[in-house]
């Protein structure tokens, strides 16, 4: 279920975020396939770009994919 309490509709873009110690560490756009009480199915298209925050305290260091220069 979305942050607003509503369900995502098929085709909605949903940003999936990885949180590390309370900070966003990595984010990627996905497309909702289904959002029901029992299932949240998201599709990550090949080549989808993803991003990393520019601010934040990262005790474990920057995300390894960012360090390696990956963006998609």
PDB file of C-alpha atoms in Angstrom:
ATOM      1  CA  UNK A   1       0.000   0.000   0.000  1.00  0.00           C
ATOM      2  CA  UNK A   2       1.298   3.461  -0.835  1.00  0.00           C
ATOM      3  CA  UNK A   3       2.418   5.968   1.761  1.00  0.00           C
ATOM      4  CA  UNK A   4      -0.880   7.830   1.381  1.00  0.00           C
ATOM      5  CA  UNK A   5      -2.824   4.726   2.430  1.00  0.00           C
ATOM      6  CA  UNK A   6      -4.158   4.153  -1.078  1.00  0.00           C
ATOM      7  CA  UNK A   7      -3.240   1.261  -3.268  1.00  0.00           C
ATOM      8  CA  UNK A   8      -1.104   1.683  -6.355  1.00  0.00           C
ATOM      9  CA  UNK A   9      -2.884   1.188  -9.676  1.00  0.00           C
ATOM     10  CA  UNK A  10      -1.436  -1.022 -12.408  1.00  0.00           C
ATOM     11  CA  UNK A  11       0.935   1.151 -14.443  1.00  0.00           C
ATOM     12  CA  UNK A  12       1.737   3.573 -11.597  1.00  0.00           C
ATOM     13  CA  UNK A  13       5.421   4.396 -11.214  1.00  0.00           C
ATOM     14  CA  UNK A  14       6.546   3.423  -7.721  1.00  0.00           C
ATOM     15  CA  UNK A  15       9.971   4.454  -6.423  1.00  0.00           C
ATOM     16  CA  UNK A  16      11.447   1.602  -4.435  1.00  0.00           C
ATOM     17  CA  UNK A  17      13.916   2.865  -1.847  1.00  0.00           C
ATOM     18  CA  UNK A  18      16.460   0.936   0.163  1.00  0.00           C
ATOM     19  CA  UNK A  19      16.880   2.353   3.647  1.00  0.00           C
ATOM     20  CA  UNK A  20      20.105   1.888   5.596  1.00  0.00           C
ATOM     21  CA  UNK A  21      20.162   3.055   9.209  1.00  0.00           C
ATOM     22  CA  UNK A  22      17.241   5.412   8.593  1.00  0.00           C
ATOM     23  CA  UNK A  23      18.702   6.997   5.422  1.00  0.00           C
ATOM     24  CA  UNK A  24      17.766   6.391   1.787  1.00  0.00           C
ATOM     25  CA  UNK A  25      20.724   4.514   0.335  1.00  0.00           C
ATOM     26  CA  UNK A  26      19.428   3.629  -3.126  1.00  0.00           C
ATOM     27  CA  UNK A  27      16.317   4.268  -5.201  1.00  0.00           C
ATOM     28  CA  UNK A  28      14.896   2.881  -8.409  1.00  0.00           C
ATOM     29  CA  UNK A  29      11.671   3.427 -10.327  1.00  0.00           C
ATOM     30  CA  UNK A  30       9.437   0.410 -10.814  1.00  0.00           C
ATOM     31  CA  UNK A  31       6.029  -0.060 -12.421  1.00  0.00           C
ATOM     32  CA  UNK A  32       3.103  -1.435 -10.430  1.00  0.00           C
ATOM     33  CA  UNK A  33       1.711  -4.683 -11.802  1.00  0.00           C
ATOM     34  CA  UNK A  34      -0.581  -5.474  -8.863  1.00  0.00           C
ATOM     35  CA  UNK A  35      -1.215  -4.029  -5.413  1.00  0.00           C
ATOM     36  CA  UNK A  36      -3.642  -6.137  -3.392  1.00  0.00           C
ATOM     37  CA  UNK A  37      -3.937  -7.025   0.292  1.00  0.00           C
ATOM     38  CA  UNK A  38      -1.767 -10.105  -0.294  1.00  0.00           C
ATOM     39  CA  UNK A  39       0.610  -8.977  -3.028  1.00  0.00           C
ATOM     40  CA  UNK A  40       2.626  -6.003  -4.228  1.00  0.00           C
ATOM     41  CA  UNK A  41       4.100  -6.918  -7.624  1.00  0.00           C
ATOM     42  CA  UNK A  42       6.461  -4.392  -9.191  1.00  0.00           C
ATOM     43  CA  UNK A  43       8.210  -4.573 -12.553  1.00  0.00           C
ATOM     44  CA  UNK A  44      11.731  -3.230 -13.041  1.00  0.00           C
ATOM     45  CA  UNK A  45      12.242  -2.615 -16.764  1.00  0.00           C
ATOM     46  CA  UNK A  46      15.651  -3.539 -18.203  1.00  0.00           C
ATOM     47  CA  UNK A  47      17.923  -0.505 -18.316  1.00  0.00           C
ATOM     48  CA  UNK A  48      15.856   1.479 -15.806  1.00  0.00           C
ATOM     49  CA  UNK A  49      17.994   4.212 -14.298  1.00  0.00           C
ATOM     50  CA  UNK A  50      18.383   4.346 -10.564  1.00  0.00           C
ATOM     51  CA  UNK A  51      19.814   6.914  -8.212  1.00  0.00           C
ATOM     52  CA  UNK A  52      21.711   7.493  -5.037  1.00  0.00           C
ATOM     53  CA  UNK A  53      21.206  10.320  -2.553  1.00  0.00           C
ATOM     54  CA  UNK A  54      23.778  13.087  -2.549  1.00  0.00           C
ATOM     55  CA  UNK A  55      23.371  13.823   1.160  1.00  0.00           C
ATOM     56  CA  UNK A  56      23.313  11.654   4.228  1.00  0.00           C
ATOM     57  CA  UNK A  57      25.487   9.888   6.736  1.00  0.00           C
ATOM     58  CA  UNK A  58      26.483   6.481   5.455  1.00  0.00           C
ATOM     59  CA  UNK A  59      28.451   4.583   8.110  1.00  0.00           C
ATOM     60  CA  UNK A  60      28.862   1.661   5.703  1.00  0.00           C
ATOM     61  CA  UNK A  61      30.052   3.954   2.897  1.00  0.00           C
ATOM     62  CA  UNK A  62      28.427   4.734  -0.423  1.00  0.00           C
ATOM     63  CA  UNK A  63      26.382   2.052  -2.189  1.00  0.00           C
ATOM     64  CA  UNK A  64      28.756  -0.358  -4.009  1.00  0.00           C
ATOM     65  CA  UNK A  65      26.925   0.149  -7.305  1.00  0.00           C
ATOM     66  CA  UNK A  66      27.441   3.911  -7.017  1.00  0.00           C
ATOM     67  CA  UNK A  67      31.132   3.441  -6.277  1.00  0.00           C
ATOM     68  CA  UNK A  68      31.403   1.208  -9.375  1.00  0.00           C
ATOM     69  CA  UNK A  69      29.725   3.889 -11.527  1.00  0.00           C
ATOM     70  CA  UNK A  70      26.493   2.006 -12.258  1.00  0.00           C
ATOM     71  CA  UNK A  71      23.423   4.120 -13.035  1.00  0.00           C
ATOM     72  CA  UNK A  72      21.084   1.593 -14.683  1.00  0.00           C
TER      73      UNK A  72
END
